[in-house]
CSV table of C-alpha atoms in Angstrom, one decimal:
chain,number,residue,atom,x,y,z
A,21,LEU,CA,208.9,113.5,21.9
A,22,SER,CA,211.7,114.5,24.2
A,23,GLU,CA,210.6,118.1,24.3
A,24,ASN,CA,207.3,119.6,25.2
A,25,LYS,CA,206.8,121.7,22.1
A,26,VAL,CA,204.5,121.6,19.1
A,27,LEU,CA,206.0,120.5,15.8
A,28,LEU,CA,204.4,121.5,12.5
A,29,ASP,CA,205.0,119.8,9.2
A,30,GLU,CA,206.4,121.7,6.2
A,31,ASN,CA,202.9,122.6,4.9
A,32,LYS,CA,201.9,123.6,8.4
A,33,SER,CA,198.8,121.5,8.0
A,34,THR,CA,199.8,118.8,10.6
A,35,ALA,CA,200.7,119.5,14.2
A,36,ASP,CA,202.3,117.0,16.6
A,37,ILE,CA,201.6,117.9,20.2
A,38,PRO,CA,203.3,115.9,22.9
A,39,ILE,CA,201.3,114.2,25.6
A,40,MET,CA,203.3,114.6,28.8
A,41,VAL,CA,202.7,112.9,32.1
A,42,ARG,CA,204.8,114.0,35.1
A,43,GLY,CA,207.3,115.7,32.7
A,44,ASN,CA,207.8,112.5,30.6
A,45,PRO,CA,206.5,112.2,27.1
A,46,ILE,CA,204.0,109.2,26.7
A,47,GLY,CA,202.7,110.0,23.3
A,48,MET,CA,201.5,112.7,21.0
A,49,LEU,CA,198.4,114.1,19.4
A,50,ARG,CA,198.7,114.4,15.6
A,51,LEU,CA,196.2,116.9,14.3
A,52,SER,CA,195.9,117.3,10.6
A,53,LYS,CA,193.9,119.9,8.7
A,54,PRO,CA,192.7,119.4,5.2
A,55,GLU,CA,195.2,120.7,2.6
A,56,THR,CA,192.7,123.4,1.5
A,57,SER,CA,192.5,124.8,5.1
A,58,PRO,CA,194.6,127.7,6.3
A,59,SER,CA,197.7,127.0,8.4
A,60,TRP,CA,197.4,126.5,12.2
A,61,THR,CA,196.9,129.8,14.1
A,62,GLU,CA,198.6,130.5,17.4
A,63,ASN,CA,195.2,130.3,19.1
A,64,GLU,CA,194.4,126.9,17.6
A,65,LEU,CA,197.8,125.6,18.7
A,66,GLU,CA,197.5,127.0,22.2
A,67,LEU,CA,194.0,125.4,22.5
A,68,ALA,CA,195.4,122.0,21.2
A,69,GLN,CA,198.3,122.3,23.8
A,70,THR,CA,195.8,123.0,26.6
A,71,LEU,CA,193.7,120.0,25.5
A,72,SER,CA,196.8,117.9,25.5
A,73,THR,CA,197.6,119.1,29.0
A,74,GLU,CA,194.1,118.2,30.2
A,75,LEU,CA,194.4,114.8,28.5
A,76,SER,CA,197.7,114.2,30.3
A,77,GLY,CA,196.1,115.1,33.7
A,78,ALA,CA,193.1,112.8,33.1
A,79,LEU,CA,195.5,109.9,32.1
A,80,ASP,CA,197.6,110.4,35.2
A,81,SER,CA,194.5,110.5,37.4
A,82,ALA,CA,193.2,107.3,35.8
A,83,ARG,CA,196.6,105.6,36.3
A,84,LEU,CA,196.6,106.7,40.0
A,85,PHE,CA,193.0,105.5,40.5
A,86,ASP,CA,193.9,102.1,38.9
A,87,GLU,CA,197.0,101.8,41.1
A,88,THR,CA,194.9,102.7,44.2
A,89,ARG,CA,192.2,100.2,43.2
A,90,GLN,CA,194.8,97.4,42.7
A,91,GLN,CA,196.4,98.1,46.0
A,92,ALA,CA,193.0,98.0,47.8
A,93,GLU,CA,192.2,94.7,46.1
A,94,LYS,CA,195.6,93.3,47.3
A,95,GLU,CA,195.0,94.5,50.9
A,96,TYR,CA,191.5,93.0,50.8
A,97,ILE,CA,192.7,89.6,49.7
A,98,ILE,CA,195.6,89.7,52.2
A,99,GLY,CA,193.1,90.6,54.9
A,100,GLU,CA,190.7,87.7,53.9
A,101,ILE,CA,193.6,85.2,54.0
A,102,THR,CA,194.9,86.5,57.3
A,103,ASP,CA,191.4,86.2,58.8
A,104,LYS,CA,191.1,82.6,57.7
A,105,MET,CA,194.5,81.8,59.1
A,106,ARG,CA,193.6,83.4,62.5
A,107,GLU,CA,190.4,81.4,62.8
A,108,SER,CA,192.5,78.5,64.1
A,109,MET,CA,195.1,78.2,66.8
A,110,ASN,CA,196.3,75.0,65.4
A,111,VAL,CA,199.7,75.3,63.6
A,112,GLU,CA,198.9,72.6,61.1
A,113,SER,CA,195.5,74.1,60.2
A,114,ILE,CA,197.1,77.6,59.8
A,115,VAL,CA,199.7,76.2,57.4
A,116,LYS,CA,197.1,74.3,55.4
A,117,THR,CA,194.9,77.4,55.1
A,118,ALA,CA,197.9,79.5,54.1
A,119,THR,CA,199.0,77.1,51.4
A,120,ASP,CA,195.5,76.5,50.1
A,121,GLU,CA,194.7,80.2,49.8
A,122,ILE,CA,198.1,81.1,48.3
A,123,TYR,CA,197.8,78.2,45.8
A,124,LYS,CA,194.3,79.3,44.7
A,125,LEU,CA,195.1,83.1,44.7
A,126,LEU,CA,198.2,82.8,42.5
A,127,ASP,CA,196.9,79.9,40.4
A,128,LEU,CA,200.0,77.8,41.3
A,129,GLU,CA,201.0,74.4,40.1
A,130,GLN,CA,202.7,73.6,43.4
A,131,ILE,CA,203.4,75.2,46.7
A,132,ALA,CA,205.7,74.2,49.5
A,133,ILE,CA,206.4,75.8,52.9
A,134,HIS,CA,209.7,74.9,54.5
A,135,PHE,CA,210.4,75.8,58.2
A,136,THR,CA,213.9,76.2,59.6
A,137,PRO,CA,214.7,74.2,62.7
A,138,ALA,CA,214.4,76.1,65.9
A,139,ALA,CA,217.7,77.3,67.2
A,140,GLU,CA,218.8,75.8,70.5
A,141,GLU,CA,218.3,78.2,73.4
A,142,ASP,CA,221.4,79.3,75.3
A,143,GLY,CA,220.0,78.2,78.6
A,144,ASP,CA,219.6,74.5,77.5
A,145,ASP,CA,223.3,73.9,76.9
A,146,ASP,CA,224.6,71.5,79.6
A,147,THR,CA,228.3,72.4,79.1
A,148,ALA,CA,229.9,74.5,81.9
């Protein structure tokens, strides 16, 4: 599958046509004629390659659509959680909302948020 070319079996009754997406092989179409049928013609093989190319495009479009949908879902969820956190100006309430929402969203067993101590400001140092 490393090359984008049709392979015929020794009887020329089965054709393997790569399915390529963005230049990478992701599979193949195996098309077999009955043994009593004539061998594949150039026109038939070109048609099969064209259909494989169309299939590749459709698969890539579906993948892109799915990625876009998943990203939109993530952004929606993040927006919903952010809105809930912004409803309060109380630090404790914001932290509780964040932990509750992340816990539910990711189906966690446990969640912990640790804060680092605030660094001392340079102006508060009493040494001269």
